[in-house]
Amino acid sequence: MRWTRRLRLCLAGAVAASALSAAPVTARAAEPRDARLTDLVNPFIGTANEGNTFPGAAVPFGMVQLSPDTGHSTGYDYTQDHVRGFSLVHLSGVGCRLGGDLPVLPTTGEVTRTDNAGYAAGFRHEDETASPGYYRVGLDSGIRAELTATARTGVQRYTFPATDKANVLLDAGQALHRMVASTVEILDDHTVRTAITGRGFCKDTLPYTVYTITRFDRPFTAYGTWDGATVTPGARTGHGGAYLRFDTTEDRTVEATTALSYVDAAGAAGNLRAEGGRSFDAVRAAARRAWEKRLDGVRVSGGADTARRTFYSALYRSFLAPNVGSDADGRYTGWDQRVHRTDGFTYYQNWSLWDTYRTQTQLLSLLAPREARDMAVSVVHIAEESGWLPKWGYGTVETNIMTGDPVTPFLTNAYQQGLLKGYEERAYRALKRNADAVPPAASPAVGREGNEEYLRNGFVPYLKDRPHAKPGDSDYDHGASATLEYALSDAMLAQMARELGHRQDAERYAARSRDYRTVFDPSTGFFRARDASGAFTGPADPAQSEGFHEGTSWQYQWLVPQDLPGLVGLIGGTRAANDRLDSFFAYDRLLKDPAGTAREVWVNGPYDYYNADKYNPQNEPDLIAPYTYLSTGQPWKTTDVVHAALTLFTDTPTGMTGNDDLGTMSAWVVLSSIGLFPVQPGYDTWGLSTPVFDRVDLTLDRRYSPHGRLTITARGTSDADRYVQGLRADGSRYDRTYLTTGALRSLRTLDFTVGPRPSAWATGPHAAPPALN
């Protein structure tokens, strides 16, 4: 390991030295500064074919995502044509029911129905528009609905026909998840308060409660509540919902601001005081400014208009989560279900870690390090308050969805990016507990559920049909892939332990990081599940998925980023590994027809993570796979595969391949498009490939980057001229396929020279990222 660390330090020093002698970067911007980047964003991308994105209004990382629900399990489906309500909480690209709290819908006439599927309003896409922070739709009822948001409030404006029976329905009793309890209170002639308790995600979970308060800009003329199907005019309290009536014969618009809190009713009221009180147009303008500032962190030039729209839409979605969880006064509900108060940080929640640790975590560390630090600190607080680190957290509870140990590379990435200063040992203690034990029975967390066998035998057994001890997924259902993910996490924790001076721990974790070998079956040449006795079990065919979570042995074989040289040795050497990679990507066909191969071989119809046995760019296990060629002496093939995969992402509702999973797929698009990719998630290694734009200007936080900007150029890059002929870092020749974070932040320029044919660039024996062992 010592030579590896020396190489990393020498590399950072050499590049930093060249930065000092390089010519200054030209101040030219990639796009005119008066251009509105928000105009390039299409929030409807991914709303069809189970991308499960949402088109509604939010600000970056906001607690509120105010968006229409059409009857789809996760919110909005572009193929549907009725709105059941505009609800407060949505997550971009989740695969199961979640959120949808307090759907609100404007209607006219008498209120006789309380099931929102029954009173849903028709609409047409021709009368619908969305942009960052804003959504508008004309309903068939003749009502126009507009939405915008602040961090903790959703703001609605409804324009009614002339009528004395204009209604706004607040449905506290229905949501996308399973309801447990709800109450609604009409406080005065402007204000309604609710408390909503729900549970569920892909499977049952502990309940959580959200509190809301809605304030209208004008008094209502009548009101009522409902319980079940019974509507009671004049009632101020109920358990189902409330209707508020307005006279719009003259003034046809009604505005309302709804504040949300995961703490209590006082928290919702405080959030309303802190962020409410402004007109709809003022809030909309502020939301657009927030998104312009965020998107302005990356300026690209060159490429087709479609590519730029797709890129900025992906960048937009990358900043939608995790979400603010603390109220304006700093209070938040921890995973111990007690109220805490922040001290010097914003508390965040919603952790799709099995997905985001591979792409989005690193993108935020690069482009939004202040928020990324607070997110990492929040996860440390979750561990300290609840007793265990999260796996897939929603709001104030653990769902235990997905398997492996994704929180370790999430936190070790934060450490390697310099985001845990002052929290290093606190984070390490939580990670060590997670890596060396199993949560007690009283804890809702499953953690590394298979740790007892993994620590004893070096693998997690595949125990088919074993009853689940806790709600959520079980590592025993996916023993082979859980073993691979434990080993990856051990490798990343070993690096952190070594740098913090915990040498014995470091050696122990480094040894465990090689336990991926225990599930390698020499008779098949692939990874394979093992049963409790240690015997290989399940189909020998690597195209089968038994024992692997959302994937096959073919797909999981490349998930050893900590030791690709070791994996290559198991496969039979570099030539055998490259042959297998070529087969995995259908490389010969890919060269003849990149887009056709992507759509006819890799992806077979709408999103389904079990519909392919080899490369599946729709799902997380394969996100790093194209970059394996960087370690096998054929880096040009990474560009071939990545650029073909990028053709799957377009600027239409079907333009998301796979669930977005809280920005995971979107971050893959952004990183792969600019030529930087985290090839060792949990460490600070960035793989290099050909950008798709002539120029990319990244604005970096000066607390972490002395220059505050990195410019990446690839003049003339195109489908024909896509191969790296050479690379200069601050004017100096650079012949490796990767950079460390320290080197990346010290640079002013990365200048790719591209051409029509593969070259010898970075094919030498020391060009590849080193193993972490």
PDB file of N, CA and C in Angstrom, residues 595-649:
ATOM      1  N   ALA A 595     -25.515   3.556 -31.347  1.00  0.00           N
ATOM      2  CA  ALA A 595     -26.847   3.828 -30.829  1.00  0.00           C
ATOM      3  C   ALA A 595     -27.758   2.609 -30.967  1.00  0.00           C
ATOM      4  N   GLY A 596     -27.634   1.900 -32.084  1.00  0.00           N
ATOM      5  CA  GLY A 596     -28.452   0.708 -32.272  1.00  0.00           C
ATOM      6  C   GLY A 596     -28.131  -0.368 -31.256  1.00  0.00           C
ATOM      7  N   THR A 597     -26.839  -0.544 -30.968  1.00  0.00           N
ATOM      8  CA  THR A 597     -26.451  -1.528 -29.955  1.00  0.00           C
ATOM      9  C   THR A 597     -27.006  -1.144 -28.598  1.00  0.00           C
ATOM     10  N   ALA A 598     -26.947   0.156 -28.270  1.00  0.00           N
ATOM     11  CA  ALA A 598     -27.466   0.610 -26.987  1.00  0.00           C
ATOM     12  C   ALA A 598     -28.947   0.303 -26.839  1.00  0.00           C
ATOM     13  N   ARG A 599     -29.704   0.482 -27.906  1.00  0.00           N
ATOM     14  CA  ARG A 599     -31.160   0.352 -27.817  1.00  0.00           C
ATOM     15  C   ARG A 599     -31.674  -1.037 -28.175  1.00  0.00           C
ATOM     16  N   GLU A 600     -30.880  -1.834 -28.825  1.00  0.00           N
ATOM     17  CA  GLU A 600     -31.369  -3.141 -29.247  1.00  0.00           C
ATOM     18  C   GLU A 600     -30.699  -4.306 -28.530  1.00  0.00           C
ATOM     19  N   VAL A 601     -29.495  -4.069 -27.994  1.00  0.00           N
ATOM     20  CA  VAL A 601     -28.776  -5.138 -27.303  1.00  0.00           C
ATOM     21  C   VAL A 601     -28.743  -4.874 -25.798  1.00  0.00           C
ATOM     22  N   TRP A 602     -28.304  -3.672 -25.420  1.00  0.00           N
ATOM     23  CA  TRP A 602     -28.170  -3.369 -23.992  1.00  0.00           C
ATOM     24  C   TRP A 602     -29.522  -3.174 -23.312  1.00  0.00           C
ATOM     25  N   VAL A 603     -30.417  -2.446 -23.960  1.00  0.00           N
ATOM     26  CA  VAL A 603     -31.703  -2.098 -23.358  1.00  0.00           C
ATOM     27  C   VAL A 603     -32.808  -2.733 -24.180  1.00  0.00           C
ATOM     28  N   ASN A 604     -33.670  -3.452 -23.512  1.00  0.00           N
ATOM     29  CA  ASN A 604     -34.751  -4.151 -24.208  1.00  0.00           C
ATOM     30  C   ASN A 604     -36.091  -3.641 -23.723  1.00  0.00           C
ATOM     31  N   GLY A 605     -36.474  -2.463 -24.162  1.00  0.00           N
ATOM     32  CA  GLY A 605     -37.765  -1.904 -23.788  1.00  0.00           C
ATOM     33  C   GLY A 605     -37.685  -1.031 -22.555  1.00  0.00           C
ATOM     34  N   PRO A 606     -38.856  -0.719 -21.947  1.00  0.00           N
ATOM     35  CA  PRO A 606     -38.892   0.134 -20.759  1.00  0.00           C
ATOM     36  C   PRO A 606     -38.071  -0.459 -19.620  1.00  0.00           C
ATOM     37  N   TYR A 607     -37.832   0.376 -18.640  1.00  0.00           N
ATOM     38  CA  TYR A 607     -36.927   0.016 -17.548  1.00  0.00           C
ATOM     39  C   TYR A 607     -37.293  -1.298 -16.888  1.00  0.00           C
ATOM     40  N   ASP A 608     -36.308  -2.194 -16.822  1.00  0.00           N
ATOM     41  CA  ASP A 608     -36.455  -3.457 -16.106  1.00  0.00           C
ATOM     42  C   ASP A 608     -35.049  -3.929 -15.797  1.00  0.00           C
ATOM     43  N   TYR A 609     -34.693  -3.958 -14.517  1.00  0.00           N
ATOM     44  CA  TYR A 609     -33.301  -4.275 -14.188  1.00  0.00           C
ATOM     45  C   TYR A 609     -32.983  -5.757 -14.285  1.00  0.00           C
ATOM     46  N   TYR A 610     -33.963  -6.581 -14.636  1.00  0.00           N
ATOM     47  CA  TYR A 610     -33.685  -7.999 -14.853  1.00  0.00           C
ATOM     48  C   TYR A 610     -33.888  -8.409 -16.313  1.00  0.00           C
ATOM     49  N   ASN A 611     -33.935  -7.442 -17.249  1.00  0.00           N
ATOM     50  CA  ASN A 611     -34.239  -7.828 -18.622  1.00  0.00           C
ATOM     51  C   ASN A 611     -32.994  -7.958 -19.490  1.00  0.00           C
ATOM     52  N   ALA A 612     -31.816  -7.965 -18.871  1.00  0.00           N
ATOM     53  CA  ALA A 612     -30.576  -8.145 -19.622  1.00  0.00           C
ATOM     54  C   ALA A 612     -29.621  -8.964 -18.769  1.00  0.00           C
ATOM     55  N   ASP A 613     -28.823  -9.816 -19.423  1.00  0.00           N
ATOM     56  CA  ASP A 613     -27.887 -10.624 -18.638  1.00  0.00           C
ATOM     57  C   ASP A 613     -26.484 -10.034 -18.625  1.00  0.00           C
ATOM     58  N   LYS A 614     -26.173  -9.199 -19.634  1.00  0.00           N
ATOM     59  CA  LYS A 614     -24.846  -8.580 -19.667  1.00  0.00           C
ATOM     60  C   LYS A 614     -25.012  -7.080 -19.406  1.00  0.00           C
ATOM     61  N   TYR A 615     -24.318  -6.230 -20.125  1.00  0.00           N
ATOM     62  CA  TYR A 615     -24.305  -4.811 -19.789  1.00  0.00           C
ATOM     63  C   TYR A 615     -25.720  -4.238 -19.766  1.00  0.00           C
ATOM     64  N   ASN A 616     -26.056  -3.645 -18.657  1.00  0.00           N
ATOM     65  CA  ASN A 616     -27.373  -3.027 -18.503  1.00  0.00           C
ATOM     66  C   ASN A 616     -27.177  -1.604 -17.982  1.00  0.00           C
ATOM     67  N   PRO A 617     -27.121  -0.613 -18.879  1.00  0.00           N
ATOM     68  CA  PRO A 617     -26.902   0.765 -18.441  1.00  0.00           C
ATOM     69  C   PRO A 617     -28.085   1.364 -17.702  1.00  0.00           C
ATOM     70  N   GLN A 618     -29.157   0.595 -17.529  1.00  0.00           N
ATOM     71  CA  GLN A 618     -30.325   1.099 -16.824  1.00  0.00           C
ATOM     72  C   GLN A 618     -30.211   0.968 -15.318  1.00  0.00           C
ATOM     73  N   ASN A 619     -29.206   0.268 -14.825  1.00  0.00           N
ATOM     74  CA  ASN A 619     -29.206  -0.041 -13.403  1.00  0.00           C
ATOM     75  C   ASN A 619     -27.819   0.108 -12.782  1.00  0.00           C
ATOM     76  N   GLU A 620     -27.808   0.268 -11.460  1.00  0.00           N
ATOM     77  CA  GLU A 620     -26.592   0.668 -10.747  1.00  0.00           C
ATOM     78  C   GLU A 620     -25.421  -0.300 -10.822  1.00  0.00           C
ATOM     79  N   PRO A 621     -25.595  -1.621 -10.770  1.00  0.00           N
ATOM     80  CA  PRO A 621     -24.411  -2.484 -10.761  1.00  0.00           C
ATOM     81  C   PRO A 621     -23.451  -2.274 -11.923  1.00  0.00           C
ATOM     82  N   ASP A 622     -23.944  -1.732 -13.046  1.00  0.00           N
ATOM     83  CA  ASP A 622     -23.090  -1.567 -14.228  1.00  0.00           C
ATOM     84  C   ASP A 622     -22.611  -0.136 -14.453  1.00  0.00           C
ATOM     85  N   LEU A 623     -22.879   0.781 -13.529  1.00  0.00           N
ATOM     86  CA  LEU A 623     -22.535   2.173 -13.795  1.00  0.00           C
ATOM     87  C   LEU A 623     -21.032   2.388 -13.945  1.00  0.00           C
ATOM     88  N   ILE A 624     -20.239   1.645 -13.216  1.00  0.00           N
ATOM     89  CA  ILE A 624     -18.782   1.802 -13.288  1.00  0.00           C
ATOM     90  C   ILE A 624     -18.183   0.938 -14.393  1.00  0.00           C
ATOM     91  N   ALA A 625     -18.906  -0.089 -14.843  1.00  0.00           N
ATOM     92  CA  ALA A 625     -18.336  -1.105 -15.724  1.00  0.00           C
ATOM     93  C   ALA A 625     -17.641  -0.557 -16.963  1.00  0.00           C
ATOM     94  N   PRO A 626     -18.177   0.458 -17.670  1.00  0.00           N
ATOM     95  CA  PRO A 626     -17.480   0.930 -18.877  1.00  0.00           C
ATOM     96  C   PRO A 626     -16.070   1.447 -18.614  1.00  0.00           C
ATOM     97  N   TYR A 627     -15.824   1.859 -17.387  1.00  0.00           N
ATOM     98  CA  TYR A 627     -14.519   2.435 -17.047  1.00  0.00           C
ATOM     99  C   TYR A 627     -13.488   1.369 -16.684  1.00  0.00           C
ATOM    100  N   THR A 628     -13.896   0.090 -16.719  1.00  0.00           N
ATOM    101  CA  THR A 628     -12.950  -0.994 -16.446  1.00  0.00           C
ATOM    102  C   THR A 628     -11.831  -1.015 -17.479  1.00  0.00           C
ATOM    103  N   TYR A 629     -12.137  -0.641 -18.720  1.00  0.00           N
ATOM    104  CA  TYR A 629     -11.104  -0.614 -19.762  1.00  0.00           C
ATOM    105  C   TYR A 629      -9.952   0.328 -19.410  1.00  0.00           C
ATOM    106  N   LEU A 630     -10.176   1.308 -18.558  1.00  0.00           N
ATOM    107  CA  LEU A 630      -9.087   2.196 -18.150  1.00  0.00           C
ATOM    108  C   LEU A 630      -7.997   1.433 -17.413  1.00  0.00           C
ATOM    109  N   SER A 631      -8.356   0.270 -16.874  1.00  0.00           N
ATOM    110  CA  SER A 631      -7.406  -0.531 -16.103  1.00  0.00           C
ATOM    111  C   SER A 631      -6.894  -1.749 -16.857  1.00  0.00           C
ATOM    112  N   THR A 632      -7.323  -1.905 -18.107  1.00  0.00           N
ATOM    113  CA  THR A 632      -6.883  -3.073 -18.870  1.00  0.00           C
ATOM    114  C   THR A 632      -6.112  -2.681 -20.126  1.00  0.00           C
ATOM    115  N   GLY A 633      -5.626  -1.449 -20.159  1.00  0.00           N
ATOM    116  CA  GLY A 633      -4.772  -1.018 -21.263  1.00  0.00           C
ATOM    117  C   GLY A 633      -5.485  -0.635 -22.532  1.00  0.00           C
ATOM    118  N   GLN A 634      -6.831  -0.501 -22.494  1.00  0.00           N
ATOM    119  CA  GLN A 634      -7.594  -0.130 -23.680  1.00  0.00           C
ATOM    120  C   GLN A 634      -8.565   1.006 -23.354  1.00  0.00           C
ATOM    121  N   PRO A 635      -8.050   2.156 -22.942  1.00  0.00           N
ATOM    122  CA  PRO A 635      -8.943   3.242 -22.492  1.00  0.00           C
ATOM    123  C   PRO A 635      -9.855   3.776 -23.577  1.00  0.00           C
ATOM    124  N   TRP A 636      -9.493   3.644 -24.846  1.00  0.00           N
ATOM    125  CA  TRP A 636     -10.361   4.150 -25.907  1.00  0.00           C
ATOM    126  C   TRP A 636     -11.709   3.432 -25.927  1.00  0.00           C
ATOM    127  N   LYS A 637     -11.740   2.194 -25.451  1.00  0.00           N
ATOM    128  CA  LYS A 637     -12.996   1.454 -25.441  1.00  0.00           C
ATOM    129  C   LYS A 637     -13.957   2.008 -24.381  1.00  0.00           C
ATOM    130  N   THR A 638     -13.426   2.589 -23.318  1.00  0.00           N
ATOM    131  CA  THR A 638     -14.293   3.273 -22.364  1.00  0.00           C
ATOM    132  C   THR A 638     -15.073   4.372 -23.067  1.00  0.00           C
ATOM    133  N   THR A 639     -14.386   5.170 -23.871  1.00  0.00           N
ATOM    134  CA  THR A 639     -15.067   6.224 -24.619  1.00  0.00           C
ATOM    135  C   THR A 639     -16.119   5.650 -25.542  1.00  0.00           C
ATOM    136  N   ASP A 640     -15.810   4.575 -26.241  1.00  0.00           N
ATOM    137  CA  ASP A 640     -16.785   3.966 -27.146  1.00  0.00           C
ATOM    138  C   ASP A 640     -18.059   3.574 -26.402  1.00  0.00           C
ATOM    139  N   VAL A 641     -17.886   2.908 -25.261  1.00  0.00           N
ATOM    140  CA  VAL A 641     -19.053   2.418 -24.523  1.00  0.00           C
ATOM    141  C   VAL A 641     -19.814   3.580 -23.891  1.00  0.00           C
ATOM    142  N   VAL A 642     -19.088   4.502 -23.264  1.00  0.00           N
ATOM    143  CA  VAL A 642     -19.747   5.612 -22.574  1.00  0.00           C
ATOM    144  C   VAL A 642     -20.532   6.471 -23.560  1.00  0.00           C
ATOM    145  N   HIS A 643     -19.933   6.801 -24.696  1.00  0.00           N
ATOM    146  CA  HIS A 643     -20.625   7.660 -25.656  1.00  0.00           C
ATOM    147  C   HIS A 643     -21.837   6.959 -26.259  1.00  0.00           C
ATOM    148  N   ALA A 644     -21.767   5.651 -26.417  1.00  0.00           N
ATOM    149  CA  ALA A 644     -22.950   4.925 -26.890  1.00  0.00           C
ATOM    150  C   ALA A 644     -24.039   4.920 -25.823  1.00  0.00           C
ATOM    151  N   ALA A 645     -23.654   4.715 -24.574  1.00  0.00           N
ATOM    152  CA  ALA A 645     -24.643   4.705 -23.491  1.00  0.00           C
ATOM    153  C   ALA A 645     -25.313   6.064 -23.348  1.00  0.00           C
ATOM    154  N   LEU A 646     -24.573   7.138 -23.594  1.00  0.00           N
ATOM    155  CA  LEU A 646     -25.150   8.474 -23.487  1.00  0.00           C
ATOM    156  C   LEU A 646     -26.259   8.717 -24.506  1.00  0.00           C
ATOM    157  N   THR A 647     -26.273   7.962 -25.611  1.00  0.00           N
ATOM    158  CA  THR A 647     -27.342   8.138 -26.594  1.00  0.00           C
ATOM    159  C   THR A 647     -28.692   7.687 -26.055  1.00  0.00           C
ATOM    160  N   LEU A 648     -28.690   6.919 -24.965  1.00  0.00           N
ATOM    161  CA  LEU A 648     -29.941   6.474 -24.361  1.00  0.00           C
ATOM    162  C   LEU A 648     -30.651   7.593 -23.617  1.00  0.00           C
ATOM    163  N   PHE A 649     -29.919   8.655 -23.301  1.00  0.00           N
ATOM    164  CA  PHE A 649     -30.481   9.772 -22.562  1.00  0.00           C
ATOM    165  C   PHE A 649     -30.809  10.892 -23.546  1.00  0.00           C
TER     166      PHE A 649
END
